[in-house]
Structure formats: structure tokens, C-alpha cells
Coordinates of C-alpha atoms in Angstrom, one line a residue:
M1 CA -27.9 3.9 -10.0
K2 CA -24.8 2.8 -9.6
K3 CA -23.4 6.3 -9.2
H4 CA -25.3 6.9 -6.0
K5 CA -24.4 3.5 -4.9
V6 CA -20.7 4.2 -4.8
L7 CA -21.2 8.1 -3.4
L8 CA -22.7 5.9 -0.6
F9 CA -19.9 3.6 0.0
F10 CA -17.4 6.5 -0.7
L11 CA -19.0 8.9 2.1
S12 CA -19.4 5.7 4.4
S13 CA -16.0 4.3 4.2
L14 CA -14.8 8.2 4.6
L15 CA -16.8 8.5 8.1
I16 CA -15.4 5.4 9.1
F17 CA -11.9 5.7 8.8
L18 CA -12.4 9.2 10.6
I19 CA -13.9 7.1 13.3
I20 CA -11.4 4.8 13.2
F21 CA -8.6 6.9 13.2
V22 CA -9.9 8.8 16.5
A23 CA -9.9 5.1 17.8
A24 CA -6.8 4.2 17.0
L25 CA -5.4 7.2 19.1
L26 CA -7.1 5.9 22.0
I27 CA -6.6 2.3 21.8
G28 CA -3.1 0.8 23.2
R29 CA -1.4 -1.0 25.1
Y30 CA -2.1 2.4 27.4
Q31 CA -5.9 3.0 26.8
I32 CA -7.0 6.8 26.9
S33 CA -10.4 7.9 27.9
L34 CA -12.8 10.0 25.5
S35 CA -12.6 12.7 28.0
D36 CA -9.0 12.6 28.9
F37 CA -8.2 12.7 24.7
F38 CA -10.0 15.6 24.8
K39 CA -7.9 17.3 27.7
A40 CA -4.7 16.3 26.1
I41 CA -6.0 17.7 22.8
F42 CA -7.7 20.9 23.6
T43 CA -6.4 21.9 26.7
N44 CA -3.0 22.4 28.6
D45 CA -4.1 20.5 31.3
E46 CA -0.6 18.9 33.1
S47 CA -2.6 16.1 34.3
V48 CA -3.1 14.3 31.2
E49 CA 0.7 15.1 30.3
I50 CA 1.5 11.4 29.5
E51 CA -1.8 10.8 27.4
R52 CA -0.8 14.2 25.4
N53 CA 2.6 12.8 24.7
I54 CA 1.3 9.2 23.9
I55 CA -0.9 10.5 21.1
V56 CA 0.9 13.3 19.8
N57 CA 4.5 11.9 19.7
L58 CA 3.4 7.8 19.1
R59 CA -0.1 7.3 18.0
L60 CA -0.7 10.1 15.7
P61 CA 2.2 9.7 13.3
R62 CA 1.8 6.2 13.0
T63 CA -1.8 6.5 12.6
I64 CA -1.4 8.5 9.5
V65 CA 1.5 6.7 8.2
A66 CA -0.6 4.0 8.5
G67 CA -3.8 5.4 6.5
V68 CA -0.8 6.9 3.9
T69 CA 0.4 3.2 3.5
G70 CA -2.7 1.9 3.3
V71 CA -4.2 4.3 0.1
A72 CA -0.4 4.2 -1.3
L73 CA -0.6 0.2 -1.7
S74 CA -4.3 0.0 -2.2
V75 CA -4.3 2.3 -5.4
S76 CA -1.0 1.0 -6.7
G77 CA -2.2 -2.7 -6.1
L78 CA -5.1 -1.3 -8.6
L79 CA -2.8 0.6 -10.8
Y80 CA -0.7 -2.6 -11.6
Q81 CA -4.0 -4.8 -12.3
E82 CA -5.2 -2.4 -14.5
T83 CA -2.4 -1.8 -16.7
F84 CA -1.3 -5.2 -17.2
Q85 CA -5.1 -6.6 -16.9
N86 CA -4.4 -9.1 -14.7
K87 CA -6.4 -9.2 -11.5
L88 CA -3.4 -11.3 -9.8
V89 CA -1.1 -8.8 -9.9
S90 CA 0.0 -7.1 -6.6
P91 CA 2.5 -4.0 -6.3
D92 CA 5.1 -6.2 -5.5
L93 CA 4.9 -7.4 -8.9
L94 CA 8.2 -5.4 -10.2
G95 CA 10.6 -6.3 -7.6
V96 CA 9.5 -3.4 -5.6
S97 CA 9.5 -5.3 -2.4
N98 CA 12.5 -7.6 -2.8
G99 CA 14.5 -4.3 -4.1
A100 CA 13.3 -2.1 -0.8
G101 CA 14.6 -5.4 1.3
V102 CA 17.8 -5.2 -0.2
G103 CA 18.5 -1.8 0.3
A104 CA 17.2 -2.2 3.9
A105 CA 19.2 -5.2 4.6
L106 CA 22.6 -3.4 3.1
A107 CA 21.9 -0.2 5.3
I108 CA 21.4 -2.2 8.6
V109 CA 24.1 -4.5 7.9
L110 CA 26.6 -1.6 7.3
G111 CA 25.4 0.3 10.9
L112 CA 23.7 3.5 9.3
S113 CA 21.0 5.3 10.5
T114 CA 17.6 4.8 10.0
A115 CA 17.3 7.5 8.0
F116 CA 19.8 5.7 5.2
V117 CA 17.4 2.6 5.6
N118 CA 14.8 4.6 4.5
I119 CA 16.7 6.2 1.7
F120 CA 18.4 2.9 0.8
A121 CA 15.5 1.0 0.7
F122 CA 13.6 3.3 -1.4
A123 CA 16.7 4.2 -4.3
I124 CA 17.0 0.2 -4.6
A125 CA 13.4 -0.1 -4.9
V126 CA 12.9 2.1 -7.5
G127 CA 16.6 1.0 -9.0
T128 CA 15.2 -2.6 -9.3
V129 CA 11.8 -1.3 -10.9
L130 CA 14.4 0.3 -13.6
L131 CA 16.3 -2.8 -13.8
T132 CA 13.3 -4.6 -14.5
C133 CA 12.1 -2.3 -17.5
L134 CA 15.9 -2.5 -19.1
V135 CA 15.3 -6.4 -19.1
A136 CA 12.0 -6.1 -20.9
K137 CA 13.5 -4.0 -23.3
L138 CA 16.1 -6.8 -24.3
F139 CA 13.7 -8.9 -25.6
R140 CA 12.3 -6.3 -28.2
N141 CA 8.9 -7.2 -26.8
A142 CA 6.5 -4.6 -25.6
S143 CA 4.0 -6.7 -23.9
S144 CA 2.8 -6.6 -20.6
M145 CA 3.5 -10.5 -20.3
T146 CA 7.4 -9.7 -21.2
L147 CA 7.4 -6.8 -18.5
L148 CA 5.7 -9.9 -16.1
L149 CA 8.7 -12.4 -16.4
S150 CA 10.8 -9.5 -16.5
G151 CA 9.8 -8.3 -13.0
I152 CA 9.8 -12.2 -12.1
I153 CA 13.2 -12.6 -13.4
I154 CA 14.5 -9.6 -11.4
S155 CA 12.4 -10.1 -8.1
G156 CA 14.3 -13.6 -7.7
L157 CA 17.5 -11.7 -8.3
M158 CA 17.0 -9.4 -5.8
G159 CA 15.7 -12.2 -3.3
S160 CA 18.5 -14.0 -3.8
V161 CA 21.2 -10.9 -3.0
L162 CA 18.9 -10.2 -0.2
A163 CA 19.4 -13.8 1.2
L164 CA 23.1 -13.6 0.6
I165 CA 23.0 -9.9 2.8
K166 CA 21.0 -12.0 5.3
Y167 CA 23.7 -14.7 5.8
F168 CA 26.7 -12.1 6.4
A169 CA 24.6 -10.2 8.9
E170 CA 25.2 -10.6 12.5
A171 CA 23.0 -13.8 13.8
D172 CA 22.3 -11.9 17.2
T173 CA 21.7 -7.9 16.1
Q174 CA 21.4 -7.6 12.7
L175 CA 19.4 -10.3 11.2
A176 CA 16.8 -9.8 13.8
V177 CA 16.6 -6.3 12.9
I178 CA 16.3 -7.0 9.0
T179 CA 13.8 -9.7 9.3
Y180 CA 11.7 -7.7 11.9
W181 CA 12.0 -4.8 9.2
L182 CA 10.9 -7.3 6.3
M183 CA 7.5 -8.2 8.3
G184 CA 6.2 -4.5 8.3
T185 CA 6.0 -2.2 11.3
F186 CA 5.1 1.0 11.9
S187 CA 7.1 1.1 15.2
R188 CA 9.9 3.3 13.7
V189 CA 7.8 6.0 12.1
D190 CA 7.6 9.7 13.5
M191 CA 6.1 13.0 12.5
M192 CA 9.1 13.0 10.3
S193 CA 8.0 10.1 8.5
V194 CA 4.9 12.3 8.0
Y195 CA 6.3 15.1 6.7
V196 CA 8.4 13.3 4.1
L197 CA 5.4 10.3 3.4
A198 CA 2.2 12.3 2.9
P199 CA 3.1 14.7 0.7
I200 CA 4.9 12.4 -1.7
V201 CA 1.8 10.0 -1.4
A202 CA -0.6 13.4 -1.9
I203 CA 0.8 14.3 -5.4
L204 CA 1.4 11.3 -6.7
I205 CA -2.7 10.9 -6.0
A206 CA -3.5 13.9 -7.2
I207 CA -1.4 13.1 -10.2
L208 CA -3.8 10.2 -10.8
L209 CA -6.9 11.7 -10.0
I210 CA -6.0 13.7 -13.2
L211 CA -5.2 11.2 -15.2
R212 CA -8.1 8.7 -14.0
W213 CA -9.7 8.8 -17.6
R214 CA -6.3 7.9 -19.4
I215 CA -5.7 4.9 -17.1
N216 CA -9.4 3.4 -18.1
I217 CA -7.9 3.7 -21.7
V218 CA -4.5 2.0 -21.0
A219 CA -6.6 -0.8 -19.5
L220 CA -8.3 -1.6 -22.5
G221 CA -5.1 -2.9 -24.1
K222 CA -2.5 -1.2 -26.6
E223 CA -4.9 -1.5 -29.9
E224 CA -7.6 0.0 -28.1
A225 CA -5.7 2.8 -26.5
E226 CA -4.1 4.0 -29.9
S227 CA -7.5 3.5 -31.9
K228 CA -8.9 6.5 -29.3
G229 CA -5.4 8.1 -30.2
L230 CA -3.5 8.0 -26.8
N231 CA -0.3 7.2 -26.7
Y232 CA -0.4 3.8 -25.0
K233 CA 3.2 3.3 -24.5
F234 CA 4.0 6.7 -22.8
Y235 CA 0.7 6.3 -20.2
R236 CA 1.7 2.9 -19.4
Y237 CA 4.9 3.8 -18.2
L238 CA 4.0 6.6 -16.3
I239 CA 1.1 4.6 -14.9
I240 CA 3.2 2.0 -13.4
G241 CA 5.9 4.5 -12.8
I242 CA 3.8 6.3 -10.5
A243 CA 2.6 2.8 -8.8
T244 CA 6.0 2.3 -8.2
L245 CA 6.8 5.1 -6.7
L246 CA 3.7 4.5 -4.0
T247 CA 4.8 1.0 -3.6
A248 CA 8.3 2.1 -3.1
S249 CA 8.1 5.3 -0.8
T250 CA 5.6 3.3 1.9
V251 CA 8.0 0.0 1.9
A252 CA 10.9 2.3 2.5
F253 CA 9.1 3.9 5.8
C254 CA 7.4 0.8 6.9
G255 CA 9.1 -2.2 5.0
T256 CA 7.2 -5.0 3.0
I257 CA 3.6 -5.1 3.8
S258 CA 1.4 -8.0 2.1
W259 CA -2.1 -8.7 0.3
V260 CA -3.2 -4.9 1.0
G261 CA -2.4 -3.8 -2.7
L262 CA -4.2 -7.8 -4.1
V263 CA -6.9 -7.6 -1.8
I264 CA -8.3 -3.7 -1.5
P265 CA -8.6 -3.6 -5.3
H266 CA -11.1 -6.4 -5.8
I267 CA -13.6 -5.5 -3.2
V268 CA -13.7 -2.1 -4.8
R269 CA -14.1 -3.5 -8.2
I270 CA -17.3 -5.7 -6.6
I271 CA -19.0 -1.9 -5.9
S272 CA -17.6 0.1 -8.8
G273 CA -16.7 -2.0 -11.5
R274 CA -13.3 -1.1 -13.5
D275 CA -14.0 2.4 -14.1
T276 CA -11.2 4.0 -12.7
R277 CA -12.7 7.3 -11.7
K278 CA -14.6 5.7 -9.2
S279 CA -12.2 2.8 -8.2
I280 CA -9.4 5.2 -7.0
P281 CA -11.7 7.2 -4.9
L282 CA -13.1 3.6 -2.9
C283 CA -9.3 2.8 -3.1
I284 CA -8.0 5.5 -1.1
T285 CA -10.8 5.3 1.8
F286 CA -11.0 1.3 1.6
G287 CA -7.1 1.3 2.2
A288 CA -6.7 3.7 4.5
V289 CA -9.5 2.2 6.9
F290 CA -8.0 -1.3 6.5
M291 CA -4.6 -0.3 7.4
V292 CA -5.3 1.2 10.4
V293 CA -7.1 -1.4 11.6
V294 CA -4.3 -3.5 11.1
D295 CA -2.1 -0.8 12.9
I296 CA -4.9 -0.9 16.3
I297 CA -4.5 -4.8 15.9
S298 CA -0.7 -4.9 15.6
R299 CA 0.1 -2.8 18.6
S300 CA -3.3 -3.4 21.0
F301 CA -3.0 -7.3 22.0
T302 CA 0.4 -8.8 22.8
D303 CA 3.4 -7.2 24.5
Q304 CA 5.3 -7.0 21.5
E305 CA 3.9 -5.7 18.3
I306 CA 3.0 -8.2 15.9
P307 CA 4.3 -8.0 12.3
L308 CA 1.8 -6.4 9.5
S309 CA 2.8 -8.9 7.6
A310 CA 1.3 -11.8 9.6
I311 CA -1.9 -9.7 10.1
T312 CA -2.5 -8.7 6.5
G313 CA -1.9 -12.0 5.3
I314 CA -4.3 -13.8 7.4
F315 CA -7.2 -11.1 7.1
G316 CA -6.2 -11.0 3.2
T317 CA -6.3 -14.8 2.5
V318 CA -10.0 -14.7 4.3
I319 CA -11.2 -11.9 2.3
F320 CA -9.6 -13.1 -0.7
I321 CA -10.9 -16.7 -0.2
I322 CA -14.6 -14.7 -0.1
V323 CA -14.0 -12.7 -3.3
L324 CA -13.1 -15.5 -5.4
V325 CA -16.2 -17.5 -3.9
R326 CA -18.7 -14.3 -5.0
Y327 CA -16.5 -14.1 -8.3
W328 CA -16.9 -18.0 -9.0
R329 CA -20.7 -18.1 -8.2
S330 CA -21.2 -14.8 -10.2
Y331 CA -19.4 -16.5 -13.4
H332 CA -21.4 -19.9 -12.9
E333 CA -25.1 -18.1 -12.7
H334 CA -23.7 -16.2 -16.3
Q335 CA -22.9 -19.5 -17.7
G336 CA -26.4 -20.8 -16.6

């Protein structure tokens, strides 16, 4: 029965995503009617040239990137939570977000182009996680708690470095750009962003789908995994590495987006349980729907775009409270 329930939710959320995707191409400060949309997409009618440019050059790439970002952050959040056996873990756990922030801020202060901002953000985000793993090794303790504590330490260090870079940035120009980048935005993405980001995320997700039964075993803990003959250390670091690349790649293009990787996995687990063979596909569709809706809200209701983290923070807080209340009631019902 539960298998059919998960399949129903997956197909329903996939259908909702397709509807929301089309709606995202229509909705914005410049409204496009459904008839003009079809004319712009399926004909060469010059009367809808403005609409065609808006759809193809502005809304299509950012909607694709929004969906891909939702997929990457949701799945990476699920991976971190299962691997560390901690439901309060989020994708920026090991310092990815602060590391990316340092890279982007450094590139902005140096006056580099948007492409170099993305490259610097990605490289230093990955480097930050490698530094976290190196610090964890110094403790000579392979426990998940050691890696968590190392992540907190290095994330704090990167936060301090970021604050220092912001201090030396030009207050009237560079500081504003850095601050806006750190709050998350899809305003800078174009089709080149899609061509780079989408294949990276697609390849990593495909690898995860192949490994999904091993993720279940890793989530049981070291002793249980090794008793089943699995190379726990190798697969744990592989899963963490994939989750890190998913997060770093999206943060490099879109800035820091909070709550997505924390909240969506909790919603999915209510439906599918902890079986990643079911939860990963649901995270893909649920995360994509959530981020496209957030993008629509971000660019549709004010003259200036609302930062993504402001919207995800509001939605995430409300959703997370509802999820916690549900868990709390379920716990007391079982205790009673």
C-alpha cells in the first residue's frame, strides 16, 4: 500500500511541477497571456517578439535553474541527514555555503566577471569541505560527530574570513553586490548557466539513484554496514562528496539558499519513510516544485526581486514547525 502511495505522490508532484513550470514562464512583472505564450513558442509571429525574448532569454533559463537548484539542495539535504543520522543537518553543514560566500566575495572585490565569481565560489566551497575532512582526520576519530564538529569549526572560520572581505569591500558598490549574492538570487543566470549546472546535477543524481540501496545501508551506521559487507568509510565519503558537489554547484550560481535542504527531506520522509529508494525521487520532484514557486514569488510581486533566502526562510520556518508538531504528536501517541 505504501509503495502505491509513494508512486501516487511522485506522479502527482511531477504533474504539478510541469504545470508550475509553464506558469513560471507566464507569470512575472510583465504578464504573458496563454495565447501569446503558444504563439511565441510555436510560431514565428513577430507581434509576440517581446514575449518570446522574455520567455526564452529570461524566464526559461532561470526557471530551469530554479528547478535544478531545488533538486540539488533537497537531495543533498537528505543525503547529509541520512549519512550523519541527524534529521537537523542541512546542506551547508560542512561549510559549503560560507566557503562559497568567501569565493564569491573575493571574486567580486577583485572585480572579476560573473563567470569567475561562479568558479571561485565553487572551488572554495569544495576546498572548504576538504579542509573540514582534513581537520576531522586530525582527531583520529572517524565518527560522524567529529566530522560535524569539524564542519562547525571550519564554517565559523570561513564566516570570519567572509566578514573580513566584506570589511575591505567598497561600501557603495561591492558590499551591496556581496550582500545580495549571499541572500540568493536567480537574476544572474542565463542559458550558459543551464548548460553547465543541469548536466552536473543530472550526472550526480544518476549516480545516487544507482547507489541508493547502499545509502540505506550507510544510514544504519558503521557497525551495521560493515556487518553486511559494505565498505562503510568509502561509501560514506562518496555520498558526502556527491552531496557537497550538489550543494557547491548550485550555491556557486545562485548564492546561499536556506532551509530547502532541511525542510523538503522531512516532508518526504513523512510520505516515504527512510528508504532512499523512495525518498530520493520524491525529493527531486518536491524540491523542484518548491524552488520554482519560490522563484515566481521572488520576481513577481515587487519592483525589485525579493532575495530567495528571505522567502525560503519564511516558508521553511512555517513548514518545519508543522512537521515538528506532527512528529511530536506522533511520538506521544506511540508513548501513550
